[in-house]
Structures are given as structure tokens and as C-alpha cells.
Short mmCIF file of the N, C-alpha and C atoms (twelve columns), coordinates in Angstrom:
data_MODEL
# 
_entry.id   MODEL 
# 
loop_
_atom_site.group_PDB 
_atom_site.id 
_atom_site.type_symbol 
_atom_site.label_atom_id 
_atom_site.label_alt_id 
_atom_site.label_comp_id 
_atom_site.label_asym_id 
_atom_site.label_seq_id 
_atom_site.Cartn_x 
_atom_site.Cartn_y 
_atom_site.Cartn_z 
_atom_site.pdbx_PDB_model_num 
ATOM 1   N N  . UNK A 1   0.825   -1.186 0.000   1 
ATOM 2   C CA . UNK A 1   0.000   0.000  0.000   1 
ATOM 3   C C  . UNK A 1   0.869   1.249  0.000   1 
ATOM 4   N N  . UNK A 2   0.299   2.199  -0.687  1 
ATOM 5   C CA . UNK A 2   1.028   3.573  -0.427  1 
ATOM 6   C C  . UNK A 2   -0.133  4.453  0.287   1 
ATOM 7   N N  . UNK A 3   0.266   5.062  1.267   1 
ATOM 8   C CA . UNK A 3   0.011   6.324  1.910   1 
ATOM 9   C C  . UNK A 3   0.384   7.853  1.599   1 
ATOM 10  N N  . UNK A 4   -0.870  8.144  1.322   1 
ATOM 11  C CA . UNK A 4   -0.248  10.150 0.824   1 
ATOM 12  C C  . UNK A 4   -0.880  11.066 1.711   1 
ATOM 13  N N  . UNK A 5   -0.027  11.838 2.121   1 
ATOM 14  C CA . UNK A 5   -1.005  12.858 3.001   1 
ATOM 15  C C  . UNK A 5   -0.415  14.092 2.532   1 
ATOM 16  N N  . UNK A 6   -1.704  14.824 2.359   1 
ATOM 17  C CA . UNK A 6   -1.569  16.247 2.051   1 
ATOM 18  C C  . UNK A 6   -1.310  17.805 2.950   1 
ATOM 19  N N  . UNK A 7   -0.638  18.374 2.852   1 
ATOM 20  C CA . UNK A 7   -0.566  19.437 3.707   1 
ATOM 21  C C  . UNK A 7   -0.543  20.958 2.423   1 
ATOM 22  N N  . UNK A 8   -1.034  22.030 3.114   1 
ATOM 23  C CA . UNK A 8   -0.844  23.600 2.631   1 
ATOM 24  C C  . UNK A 8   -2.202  24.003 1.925   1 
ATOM 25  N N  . UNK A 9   -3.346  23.866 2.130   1 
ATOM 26  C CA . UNK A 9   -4.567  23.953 2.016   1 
ATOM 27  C C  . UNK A 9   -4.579  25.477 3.200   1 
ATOM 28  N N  . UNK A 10  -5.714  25.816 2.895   1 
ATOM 29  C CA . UNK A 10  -6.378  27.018 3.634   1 
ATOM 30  C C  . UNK A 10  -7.088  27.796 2.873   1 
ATOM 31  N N  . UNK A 11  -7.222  29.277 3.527   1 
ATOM 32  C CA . UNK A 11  -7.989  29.942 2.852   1 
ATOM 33  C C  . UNK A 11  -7.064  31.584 2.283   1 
ATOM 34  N N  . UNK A 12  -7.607  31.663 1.013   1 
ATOM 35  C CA . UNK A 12  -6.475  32.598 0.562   1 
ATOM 36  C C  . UNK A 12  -7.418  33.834 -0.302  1 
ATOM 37  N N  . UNK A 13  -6.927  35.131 -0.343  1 
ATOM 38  C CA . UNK A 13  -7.687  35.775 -1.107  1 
ATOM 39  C C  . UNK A 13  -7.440  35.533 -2.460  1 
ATOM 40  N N  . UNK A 14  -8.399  35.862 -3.383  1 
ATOM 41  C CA . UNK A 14  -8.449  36.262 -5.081  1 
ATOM 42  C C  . UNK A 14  -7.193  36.705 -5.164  1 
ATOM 43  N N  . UNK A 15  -6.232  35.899 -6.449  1 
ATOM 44  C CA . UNK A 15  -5.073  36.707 -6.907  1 
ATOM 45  C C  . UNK A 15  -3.901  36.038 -6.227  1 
ATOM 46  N N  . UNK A 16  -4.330  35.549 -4.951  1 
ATOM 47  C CA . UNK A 16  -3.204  34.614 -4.147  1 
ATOM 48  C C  . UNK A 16  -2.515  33.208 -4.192  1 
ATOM 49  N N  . UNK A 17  -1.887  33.189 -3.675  1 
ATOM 50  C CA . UNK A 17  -0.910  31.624 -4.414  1 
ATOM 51  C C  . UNK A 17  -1.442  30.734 -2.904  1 
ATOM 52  N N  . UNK A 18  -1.187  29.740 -3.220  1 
ATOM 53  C CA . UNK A 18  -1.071  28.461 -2.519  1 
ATOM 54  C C  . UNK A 18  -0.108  27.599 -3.089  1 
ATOM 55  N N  . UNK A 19  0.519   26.567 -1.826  1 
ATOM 56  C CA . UNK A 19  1.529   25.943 -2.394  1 
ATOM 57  C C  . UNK A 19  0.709   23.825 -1.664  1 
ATOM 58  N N  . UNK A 20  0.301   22.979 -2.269  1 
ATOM 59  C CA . UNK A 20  0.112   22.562 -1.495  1 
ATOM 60  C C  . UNK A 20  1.365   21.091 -1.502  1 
ATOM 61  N N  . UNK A 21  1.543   20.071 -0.599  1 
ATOM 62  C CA . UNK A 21  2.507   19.439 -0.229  1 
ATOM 63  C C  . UNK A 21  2.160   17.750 -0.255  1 
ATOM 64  N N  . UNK A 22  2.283   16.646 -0.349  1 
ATOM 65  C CA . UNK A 22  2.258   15.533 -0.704  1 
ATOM 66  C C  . UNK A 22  3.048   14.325 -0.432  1 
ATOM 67  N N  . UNK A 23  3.435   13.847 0.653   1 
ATOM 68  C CA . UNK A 23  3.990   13.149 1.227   1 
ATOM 69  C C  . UNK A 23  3.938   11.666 0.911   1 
ATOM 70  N N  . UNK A 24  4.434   10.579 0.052   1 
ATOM 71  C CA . UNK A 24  4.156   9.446  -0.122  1 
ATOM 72  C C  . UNK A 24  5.164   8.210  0.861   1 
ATOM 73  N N  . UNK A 25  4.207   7.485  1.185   1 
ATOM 74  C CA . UNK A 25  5.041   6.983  1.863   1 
ATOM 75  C C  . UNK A 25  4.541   5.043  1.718   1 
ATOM 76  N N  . UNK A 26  5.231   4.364  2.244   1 
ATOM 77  C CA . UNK A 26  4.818   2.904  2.230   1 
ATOM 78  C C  . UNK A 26  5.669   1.909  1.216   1 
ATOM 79  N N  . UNK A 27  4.741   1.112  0.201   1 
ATOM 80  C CA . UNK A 27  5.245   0.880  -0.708  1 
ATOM 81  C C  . UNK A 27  5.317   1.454  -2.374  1 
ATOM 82  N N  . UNK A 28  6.375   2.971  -2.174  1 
ATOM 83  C CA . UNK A 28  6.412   3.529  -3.321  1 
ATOM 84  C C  . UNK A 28  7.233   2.833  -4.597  1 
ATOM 85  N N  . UNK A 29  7.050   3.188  -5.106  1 
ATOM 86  C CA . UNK A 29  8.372   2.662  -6.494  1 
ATOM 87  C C  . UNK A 29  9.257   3.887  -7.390  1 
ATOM 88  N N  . UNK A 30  10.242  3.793  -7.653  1 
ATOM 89  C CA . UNK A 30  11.116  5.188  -7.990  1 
ATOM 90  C C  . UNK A 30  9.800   6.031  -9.256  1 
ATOM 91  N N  . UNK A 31  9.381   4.715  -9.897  1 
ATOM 92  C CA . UNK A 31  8.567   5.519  -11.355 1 
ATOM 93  C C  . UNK A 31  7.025   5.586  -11.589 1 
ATOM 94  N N  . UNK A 32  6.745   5.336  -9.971  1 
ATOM 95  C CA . UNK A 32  5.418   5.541  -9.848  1 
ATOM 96  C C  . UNK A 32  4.752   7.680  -10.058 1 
ATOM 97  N N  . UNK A 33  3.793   7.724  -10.833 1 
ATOM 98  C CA . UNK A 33  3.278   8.552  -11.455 1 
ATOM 99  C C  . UNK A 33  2.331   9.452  -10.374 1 
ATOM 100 N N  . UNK A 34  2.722   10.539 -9.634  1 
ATOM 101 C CA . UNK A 34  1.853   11.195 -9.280  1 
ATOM 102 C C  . UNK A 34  1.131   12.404 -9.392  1 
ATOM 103 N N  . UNK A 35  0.068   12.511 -8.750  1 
ATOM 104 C CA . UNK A 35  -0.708  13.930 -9.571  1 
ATOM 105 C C  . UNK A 35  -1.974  14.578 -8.592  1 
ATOM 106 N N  . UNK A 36  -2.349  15.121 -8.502  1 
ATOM 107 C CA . UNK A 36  -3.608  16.034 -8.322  1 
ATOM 108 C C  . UNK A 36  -5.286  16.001 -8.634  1 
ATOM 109 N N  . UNK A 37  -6.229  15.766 -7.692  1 
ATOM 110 C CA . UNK A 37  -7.338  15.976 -8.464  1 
ATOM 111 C C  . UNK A 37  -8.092  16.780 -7.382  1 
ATOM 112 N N  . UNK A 38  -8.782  17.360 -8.185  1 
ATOM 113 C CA . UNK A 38  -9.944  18.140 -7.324  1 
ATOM 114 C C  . UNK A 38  -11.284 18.013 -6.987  1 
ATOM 115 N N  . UNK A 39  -12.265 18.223 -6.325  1 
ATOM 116 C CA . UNK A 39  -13.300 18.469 -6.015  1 
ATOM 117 C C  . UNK A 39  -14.016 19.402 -5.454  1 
ATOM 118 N N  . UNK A 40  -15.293 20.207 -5.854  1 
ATOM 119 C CA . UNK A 40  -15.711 21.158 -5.384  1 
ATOM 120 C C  . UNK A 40  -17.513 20.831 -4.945  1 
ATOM 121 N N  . UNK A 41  -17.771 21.223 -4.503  1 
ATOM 122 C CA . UNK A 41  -19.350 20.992 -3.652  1 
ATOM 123 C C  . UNK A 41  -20.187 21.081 -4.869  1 
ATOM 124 N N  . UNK A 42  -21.057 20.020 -4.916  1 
ATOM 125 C CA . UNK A 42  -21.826 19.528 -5.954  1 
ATOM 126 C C  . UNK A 42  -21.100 19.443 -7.343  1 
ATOM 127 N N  . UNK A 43  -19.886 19.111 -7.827  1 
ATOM 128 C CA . UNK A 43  -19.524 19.446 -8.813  1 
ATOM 129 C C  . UNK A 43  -18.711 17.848 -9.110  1 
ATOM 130 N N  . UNK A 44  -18.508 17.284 -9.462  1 
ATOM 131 C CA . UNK A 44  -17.794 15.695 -10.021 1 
ATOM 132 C C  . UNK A 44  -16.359 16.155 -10.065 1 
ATOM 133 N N  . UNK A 45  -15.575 15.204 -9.205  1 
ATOM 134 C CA . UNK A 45  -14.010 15.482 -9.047  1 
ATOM 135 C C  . UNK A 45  -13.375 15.544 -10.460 1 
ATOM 136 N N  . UNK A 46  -12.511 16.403 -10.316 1 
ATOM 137 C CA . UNK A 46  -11.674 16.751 -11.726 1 
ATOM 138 C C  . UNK A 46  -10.283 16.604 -11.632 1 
ATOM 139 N N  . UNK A 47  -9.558  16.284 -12.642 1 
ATOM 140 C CA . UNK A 47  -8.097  16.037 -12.946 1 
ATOM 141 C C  . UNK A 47  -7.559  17.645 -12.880 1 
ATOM 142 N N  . UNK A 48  -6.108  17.808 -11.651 1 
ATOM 143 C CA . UNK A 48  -5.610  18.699 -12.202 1 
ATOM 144 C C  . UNK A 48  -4.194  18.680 -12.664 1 
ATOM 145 N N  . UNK A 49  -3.367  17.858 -12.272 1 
ATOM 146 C CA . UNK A 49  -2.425  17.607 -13.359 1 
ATOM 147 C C  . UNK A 49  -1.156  16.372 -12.568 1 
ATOM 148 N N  . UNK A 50  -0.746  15.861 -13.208 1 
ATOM 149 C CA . UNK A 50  0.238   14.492 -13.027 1 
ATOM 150 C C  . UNK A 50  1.675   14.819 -13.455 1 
ATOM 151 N N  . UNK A 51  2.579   14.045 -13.143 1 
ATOM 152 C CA . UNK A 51  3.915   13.806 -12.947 1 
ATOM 153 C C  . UNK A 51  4.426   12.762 -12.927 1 
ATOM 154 N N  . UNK A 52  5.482   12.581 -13.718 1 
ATOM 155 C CA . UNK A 52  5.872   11.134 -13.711 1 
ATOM 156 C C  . UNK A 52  7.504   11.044 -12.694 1 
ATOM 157 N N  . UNK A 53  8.353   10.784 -13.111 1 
ATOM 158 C CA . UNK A 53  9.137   10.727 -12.402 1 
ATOM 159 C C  . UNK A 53  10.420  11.682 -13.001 1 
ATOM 160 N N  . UNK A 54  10.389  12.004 -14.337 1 
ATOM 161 C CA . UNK A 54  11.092  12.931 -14.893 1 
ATOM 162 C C  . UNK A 54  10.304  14.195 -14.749 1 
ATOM 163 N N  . UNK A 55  11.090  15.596 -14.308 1 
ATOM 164 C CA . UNK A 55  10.450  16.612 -13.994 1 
ATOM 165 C C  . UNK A 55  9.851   17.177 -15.091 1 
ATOM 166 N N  . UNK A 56  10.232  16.706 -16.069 1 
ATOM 167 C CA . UNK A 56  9.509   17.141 -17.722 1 
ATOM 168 C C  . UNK A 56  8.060   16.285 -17.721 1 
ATOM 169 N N  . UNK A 57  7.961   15.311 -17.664 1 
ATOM 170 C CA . UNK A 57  6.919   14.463 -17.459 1 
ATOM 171 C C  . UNK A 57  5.805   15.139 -16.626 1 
ATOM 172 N N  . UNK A 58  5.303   16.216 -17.476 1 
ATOM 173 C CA . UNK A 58  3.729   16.496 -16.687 1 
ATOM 174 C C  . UNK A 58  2.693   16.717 -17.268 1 
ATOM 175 N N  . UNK A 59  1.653   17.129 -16.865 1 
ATOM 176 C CA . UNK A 59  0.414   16.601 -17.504 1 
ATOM 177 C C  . UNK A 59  -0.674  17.841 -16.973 1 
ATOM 178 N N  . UNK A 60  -1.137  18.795 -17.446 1 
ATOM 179 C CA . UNK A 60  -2.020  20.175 -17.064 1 
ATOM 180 C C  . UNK A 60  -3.612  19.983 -16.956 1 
ATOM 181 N N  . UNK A 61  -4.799  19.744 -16.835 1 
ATOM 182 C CA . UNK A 61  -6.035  20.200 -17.195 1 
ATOM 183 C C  . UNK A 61  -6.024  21.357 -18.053 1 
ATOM 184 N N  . UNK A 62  -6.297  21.648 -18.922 1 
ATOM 185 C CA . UNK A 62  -6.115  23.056 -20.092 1 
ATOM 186 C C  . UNK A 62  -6.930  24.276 -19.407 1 
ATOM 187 N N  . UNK A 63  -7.456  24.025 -18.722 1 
ATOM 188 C CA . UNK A 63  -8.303  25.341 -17.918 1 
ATOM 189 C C  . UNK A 63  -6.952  25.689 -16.863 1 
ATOM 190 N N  . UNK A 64  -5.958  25.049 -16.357 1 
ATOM 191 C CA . UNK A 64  -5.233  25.516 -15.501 1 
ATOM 192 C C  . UNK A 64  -4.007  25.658 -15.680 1 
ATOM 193 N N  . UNK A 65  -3.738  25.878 -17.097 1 
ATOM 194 C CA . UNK A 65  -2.383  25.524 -17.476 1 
ATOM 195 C C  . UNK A 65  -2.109  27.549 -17.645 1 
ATOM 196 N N  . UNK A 66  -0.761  27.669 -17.059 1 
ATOM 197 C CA . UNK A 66  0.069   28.880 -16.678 1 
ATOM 198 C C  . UNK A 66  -0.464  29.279 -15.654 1 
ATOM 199 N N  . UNK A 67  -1.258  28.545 -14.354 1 
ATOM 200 C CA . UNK A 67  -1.470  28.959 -13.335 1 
ATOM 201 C C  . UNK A 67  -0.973  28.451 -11.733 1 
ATOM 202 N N  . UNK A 68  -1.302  26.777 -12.056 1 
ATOM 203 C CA . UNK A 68  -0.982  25.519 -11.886 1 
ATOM 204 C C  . UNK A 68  0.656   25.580 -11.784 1 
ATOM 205 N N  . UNK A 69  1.523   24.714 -11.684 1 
ATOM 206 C CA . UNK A 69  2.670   24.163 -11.324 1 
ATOM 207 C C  . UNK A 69  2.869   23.165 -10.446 1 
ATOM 208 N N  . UNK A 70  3.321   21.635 -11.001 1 
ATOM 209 C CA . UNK A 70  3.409   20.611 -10.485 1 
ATOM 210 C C  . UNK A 70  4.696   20.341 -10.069 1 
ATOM 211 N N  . UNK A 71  5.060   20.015 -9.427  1 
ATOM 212 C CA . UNK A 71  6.557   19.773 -9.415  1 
ATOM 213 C C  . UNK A 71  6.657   18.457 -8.148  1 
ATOM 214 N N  . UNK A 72  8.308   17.742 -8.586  1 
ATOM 215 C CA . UNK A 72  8.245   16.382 -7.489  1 
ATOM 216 C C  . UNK A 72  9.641   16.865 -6.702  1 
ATOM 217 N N  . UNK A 73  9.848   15.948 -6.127  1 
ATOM 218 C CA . UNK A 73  11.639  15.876 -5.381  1 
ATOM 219 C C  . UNK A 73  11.410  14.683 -4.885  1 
ATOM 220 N N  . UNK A 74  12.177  13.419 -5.455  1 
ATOM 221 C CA . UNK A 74  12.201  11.919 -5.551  1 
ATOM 222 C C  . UNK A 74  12.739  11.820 -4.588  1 
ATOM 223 N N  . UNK A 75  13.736  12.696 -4.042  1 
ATOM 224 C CA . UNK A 75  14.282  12.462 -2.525  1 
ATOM 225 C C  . UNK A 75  13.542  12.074 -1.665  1 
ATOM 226 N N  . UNK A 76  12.667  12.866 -1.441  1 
ATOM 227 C CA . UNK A 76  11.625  12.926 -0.536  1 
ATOM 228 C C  . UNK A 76  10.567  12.243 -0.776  1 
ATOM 229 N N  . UNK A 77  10.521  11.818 -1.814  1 
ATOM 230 C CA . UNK A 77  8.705   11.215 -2.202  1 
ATOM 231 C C  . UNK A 77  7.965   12.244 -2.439  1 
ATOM 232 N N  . UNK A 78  8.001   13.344 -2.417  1 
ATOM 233 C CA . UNK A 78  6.834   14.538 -2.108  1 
ATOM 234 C C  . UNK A 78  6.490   14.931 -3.862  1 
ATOM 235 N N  . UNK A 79  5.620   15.476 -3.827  1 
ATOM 236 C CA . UNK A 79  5.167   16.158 -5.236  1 
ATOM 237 C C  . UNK A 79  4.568   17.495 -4.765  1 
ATOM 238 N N  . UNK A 80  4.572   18.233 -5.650  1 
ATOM 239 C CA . UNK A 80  3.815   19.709 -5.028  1 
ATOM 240 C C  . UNK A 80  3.313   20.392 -6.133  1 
ATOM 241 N N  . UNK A 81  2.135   21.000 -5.598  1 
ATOM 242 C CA . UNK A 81  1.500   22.030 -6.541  1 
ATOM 243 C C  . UNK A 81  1.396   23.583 -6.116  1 
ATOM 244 N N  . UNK A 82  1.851   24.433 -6.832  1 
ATOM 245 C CA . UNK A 82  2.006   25.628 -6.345  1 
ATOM 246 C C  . UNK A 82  0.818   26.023 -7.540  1 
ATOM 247 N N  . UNK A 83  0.099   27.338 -6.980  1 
ATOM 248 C CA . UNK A 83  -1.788  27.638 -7.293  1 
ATOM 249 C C  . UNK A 83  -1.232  28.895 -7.331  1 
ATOM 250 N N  . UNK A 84  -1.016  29.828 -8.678  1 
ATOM 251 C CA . UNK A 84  -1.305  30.962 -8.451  1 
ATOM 252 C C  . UNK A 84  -2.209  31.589 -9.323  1 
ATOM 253 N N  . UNK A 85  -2.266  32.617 -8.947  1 
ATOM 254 C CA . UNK A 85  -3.720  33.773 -9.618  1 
ATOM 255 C C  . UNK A 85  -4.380  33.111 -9.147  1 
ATOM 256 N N  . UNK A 86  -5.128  32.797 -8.105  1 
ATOM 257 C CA . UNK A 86  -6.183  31.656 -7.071  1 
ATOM 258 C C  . UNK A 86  -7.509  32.269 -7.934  1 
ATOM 259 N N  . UNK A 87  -8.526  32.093 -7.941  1 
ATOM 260 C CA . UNK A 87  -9.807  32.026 -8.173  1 
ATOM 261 C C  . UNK A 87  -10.705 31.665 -7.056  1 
ATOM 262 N N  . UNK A 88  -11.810 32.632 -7.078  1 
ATOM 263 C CA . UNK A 88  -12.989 31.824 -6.430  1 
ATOM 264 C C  . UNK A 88  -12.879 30.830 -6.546  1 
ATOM 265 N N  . UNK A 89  -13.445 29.967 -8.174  1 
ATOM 266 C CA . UNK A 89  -13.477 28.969 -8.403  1 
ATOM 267 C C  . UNK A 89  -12.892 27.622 -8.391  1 
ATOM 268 N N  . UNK A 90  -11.695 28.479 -7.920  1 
ATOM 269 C CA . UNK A 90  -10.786 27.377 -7.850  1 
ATOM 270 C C  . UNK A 90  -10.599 26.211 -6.180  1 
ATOM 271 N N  . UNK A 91  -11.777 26.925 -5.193  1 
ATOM 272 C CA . UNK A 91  -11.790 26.088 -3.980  1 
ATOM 273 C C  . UNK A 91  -12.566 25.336 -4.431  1 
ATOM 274 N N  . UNK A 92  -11.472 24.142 -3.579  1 
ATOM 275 C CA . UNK A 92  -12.192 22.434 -3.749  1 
ATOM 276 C C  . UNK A 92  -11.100 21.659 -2.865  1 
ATOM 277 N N  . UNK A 93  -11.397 20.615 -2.386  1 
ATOM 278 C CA . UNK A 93  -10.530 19.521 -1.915  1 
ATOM 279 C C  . UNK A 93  -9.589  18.981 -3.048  1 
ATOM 280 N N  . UNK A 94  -8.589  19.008 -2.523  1 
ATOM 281 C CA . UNK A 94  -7.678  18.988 -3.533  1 
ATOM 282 C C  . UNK A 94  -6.772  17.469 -2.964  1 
ATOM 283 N N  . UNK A 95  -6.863  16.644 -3.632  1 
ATOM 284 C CA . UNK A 95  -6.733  15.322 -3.721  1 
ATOM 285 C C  . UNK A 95  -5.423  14.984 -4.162  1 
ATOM 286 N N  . UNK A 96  -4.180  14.432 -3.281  1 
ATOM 287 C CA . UNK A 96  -3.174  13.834 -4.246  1 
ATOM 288 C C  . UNK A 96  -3.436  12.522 -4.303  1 
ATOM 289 N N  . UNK A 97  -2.570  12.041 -5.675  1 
ATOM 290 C CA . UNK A 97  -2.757  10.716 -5.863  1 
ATOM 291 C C  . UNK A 97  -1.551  10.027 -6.643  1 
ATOM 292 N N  . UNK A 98  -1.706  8.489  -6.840  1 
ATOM 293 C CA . UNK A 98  -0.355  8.136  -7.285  1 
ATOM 294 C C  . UNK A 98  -1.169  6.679  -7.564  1 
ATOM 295 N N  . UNK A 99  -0.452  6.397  -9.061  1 
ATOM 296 C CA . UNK A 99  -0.633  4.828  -9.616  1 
ATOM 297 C C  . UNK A 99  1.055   4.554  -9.994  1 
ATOM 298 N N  . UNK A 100 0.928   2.807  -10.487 1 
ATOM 299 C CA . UNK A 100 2.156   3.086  -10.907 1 
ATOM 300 C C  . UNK A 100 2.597   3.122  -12.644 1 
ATOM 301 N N  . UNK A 101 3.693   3.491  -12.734 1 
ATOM 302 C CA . UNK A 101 4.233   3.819  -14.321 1 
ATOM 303 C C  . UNK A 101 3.305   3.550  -15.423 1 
ATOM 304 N N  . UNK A 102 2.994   2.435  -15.320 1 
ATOM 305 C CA . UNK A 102 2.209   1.750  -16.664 1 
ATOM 306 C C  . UNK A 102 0.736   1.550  -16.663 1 
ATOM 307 N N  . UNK A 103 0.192   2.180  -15.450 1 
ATOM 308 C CA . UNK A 103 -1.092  1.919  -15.265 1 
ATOM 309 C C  . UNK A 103 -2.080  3.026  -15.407 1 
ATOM 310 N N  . UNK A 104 -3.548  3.106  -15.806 1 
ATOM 311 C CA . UNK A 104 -4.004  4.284  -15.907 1 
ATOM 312 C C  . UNK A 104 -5.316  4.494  -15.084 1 
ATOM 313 N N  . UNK A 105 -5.271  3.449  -14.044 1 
ATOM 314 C CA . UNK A 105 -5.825  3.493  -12.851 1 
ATOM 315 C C  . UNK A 105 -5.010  4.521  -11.822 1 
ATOM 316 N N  . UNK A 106 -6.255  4.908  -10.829 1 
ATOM 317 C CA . UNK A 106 -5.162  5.612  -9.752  1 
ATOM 318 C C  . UNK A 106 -5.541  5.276  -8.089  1 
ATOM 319 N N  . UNK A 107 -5.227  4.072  -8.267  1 
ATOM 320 C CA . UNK A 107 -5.581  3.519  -6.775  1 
ATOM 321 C C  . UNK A 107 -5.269  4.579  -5.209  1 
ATOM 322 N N  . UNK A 108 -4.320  4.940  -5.706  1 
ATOM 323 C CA . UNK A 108 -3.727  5.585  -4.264  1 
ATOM 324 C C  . UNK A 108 -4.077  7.022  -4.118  1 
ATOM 325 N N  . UNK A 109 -5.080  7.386  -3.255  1 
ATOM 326 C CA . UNK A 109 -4.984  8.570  -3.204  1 
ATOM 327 C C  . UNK A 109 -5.285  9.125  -1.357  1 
ATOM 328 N N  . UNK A 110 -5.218  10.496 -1.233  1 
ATOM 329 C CA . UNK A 110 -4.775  10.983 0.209   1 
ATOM 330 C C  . UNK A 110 -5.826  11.242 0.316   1 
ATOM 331 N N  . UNK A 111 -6.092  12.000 1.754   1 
ATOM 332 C CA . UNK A 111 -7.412  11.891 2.735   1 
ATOM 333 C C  . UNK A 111 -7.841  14.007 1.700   1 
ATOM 334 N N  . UNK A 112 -7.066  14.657 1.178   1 
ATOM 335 C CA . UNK A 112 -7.741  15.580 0.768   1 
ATOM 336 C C  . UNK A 112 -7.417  16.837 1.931   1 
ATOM 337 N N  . UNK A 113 -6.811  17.922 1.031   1 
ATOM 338 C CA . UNK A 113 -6.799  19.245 1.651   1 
ATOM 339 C C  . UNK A 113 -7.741  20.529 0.937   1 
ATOM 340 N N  . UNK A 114 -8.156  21.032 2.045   1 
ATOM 341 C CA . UNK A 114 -9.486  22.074 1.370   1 
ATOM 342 C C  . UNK A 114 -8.651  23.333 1.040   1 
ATOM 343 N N  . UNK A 115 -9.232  24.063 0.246   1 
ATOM 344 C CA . UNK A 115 -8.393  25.085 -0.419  1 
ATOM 345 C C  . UNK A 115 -9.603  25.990 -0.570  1 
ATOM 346 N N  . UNK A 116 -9.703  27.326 -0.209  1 
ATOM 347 C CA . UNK A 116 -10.579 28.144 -0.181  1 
ATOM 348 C C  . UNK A 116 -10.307 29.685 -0.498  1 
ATOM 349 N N  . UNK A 117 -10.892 30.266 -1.945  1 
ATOM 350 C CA . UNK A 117 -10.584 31.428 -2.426  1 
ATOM 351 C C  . UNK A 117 -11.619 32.459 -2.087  1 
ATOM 352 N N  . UNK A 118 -11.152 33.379 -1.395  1 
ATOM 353 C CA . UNK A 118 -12.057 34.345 -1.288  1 
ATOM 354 C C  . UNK A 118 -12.301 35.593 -2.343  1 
ATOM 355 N N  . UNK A 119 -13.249 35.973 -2.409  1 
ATOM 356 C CA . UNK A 119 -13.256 36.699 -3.866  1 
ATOM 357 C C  . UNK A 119 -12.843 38.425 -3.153  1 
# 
């Protein structure tokens, strides 16, 4: 099993960055694929973007691309998403997750950090 827990959620004004944090731990593998998804109240969870194990290896939702920034450090296991120009719209539980290399399932995912834009 892998374990992810999320940290750097809160509440931020319009225009503001968030950085949030991703901790994997258990049974990881060097080229296991991780990434981001979201959810917002009444709305069906959405993809916001993946990483493979090369820092080139990433993957945007097109609504969030030049805002978004995914980034990993294999040292650590961690992956991170840094949120800027925040949006109202953009609060939701923000979900990390991780499958491995070749798979396009995403079994593993964390308990979810809330992220809240004030307008």
C-alpha cells in the first residue's frame, strides 16, 4: 500500500498563491506517477495535473495551465502544486494521488486538503 497525506490547504484571497505538499510513503516505487485531483461541492471530481518521475513528465487540465505548477523531489517522495492567480473557483478539496508507471488506474490517493478562495 502507499500512503499520501496532504498538507498547505487554507484559505487565501483572489489573486493569491497556494503551495500545497504531498507526502508518499509505504510501498512507493522510484517511477510511480503522481498527480492532483480536485473536487468542489456539488460538482464531479476533476483532474488537475500528473507527474511522472522525470520533472519534464507532466500533464495540465487546459483550464489551468500557466497557473498551476506541479513539481516532485524523488528524494523525498513529495510532489507539489504551487496555485497561483487563485480564483474563487478554484476552492475544492484537492486530492493527491499516485498509480504506478504503466497503469491508468489511480488507486492511491490521500485523505484531501481544502483550499478556499475568497473573492
Amino acid at each position: 500500500q502507499v500512503q499520501l497525506v496532504e498538507s498547505g490547504g487554507g484559505l487565501v484571497q483572489a489573486g493569491g498563491s497556494l503551495r500545497l505538499s504531498c507526502a508518499a510513503s509505504g510501498r512507493t516505487l522510484p517511477y510511480d506517477v503522481m498527480g492532483w485531483f480536485r473536487q468542489a461541492p456539488g460538482r464531479e471530481r476533476e483532474f488537475v495535473a500528473r507527474i511522472g518521475w522525470s520533472a519534464t513528465s507532466t500533464l495540465y487540465a487546459d483550464s489551468l495551465k500557466g497557473r498551476f505548477t506541479i513539481s516532485r523531489d524523488n528524494a523525498k517522495n513529495t510532489v507539489y502544486l504551487q496555485m497561483d492567480s487563485l480564483k474563487p473557483e478554484d476552492s475544492a478539496v484537492y486530492y493527491c494521488v499516485a498509480r504506478r508507471a504503466f497503469s491508468t488506474e489511480w488507486p492511491y490517493w490521500g485523505q484531501g486538503t481544502q483550499v478556499t478562495v475568497s473573492s
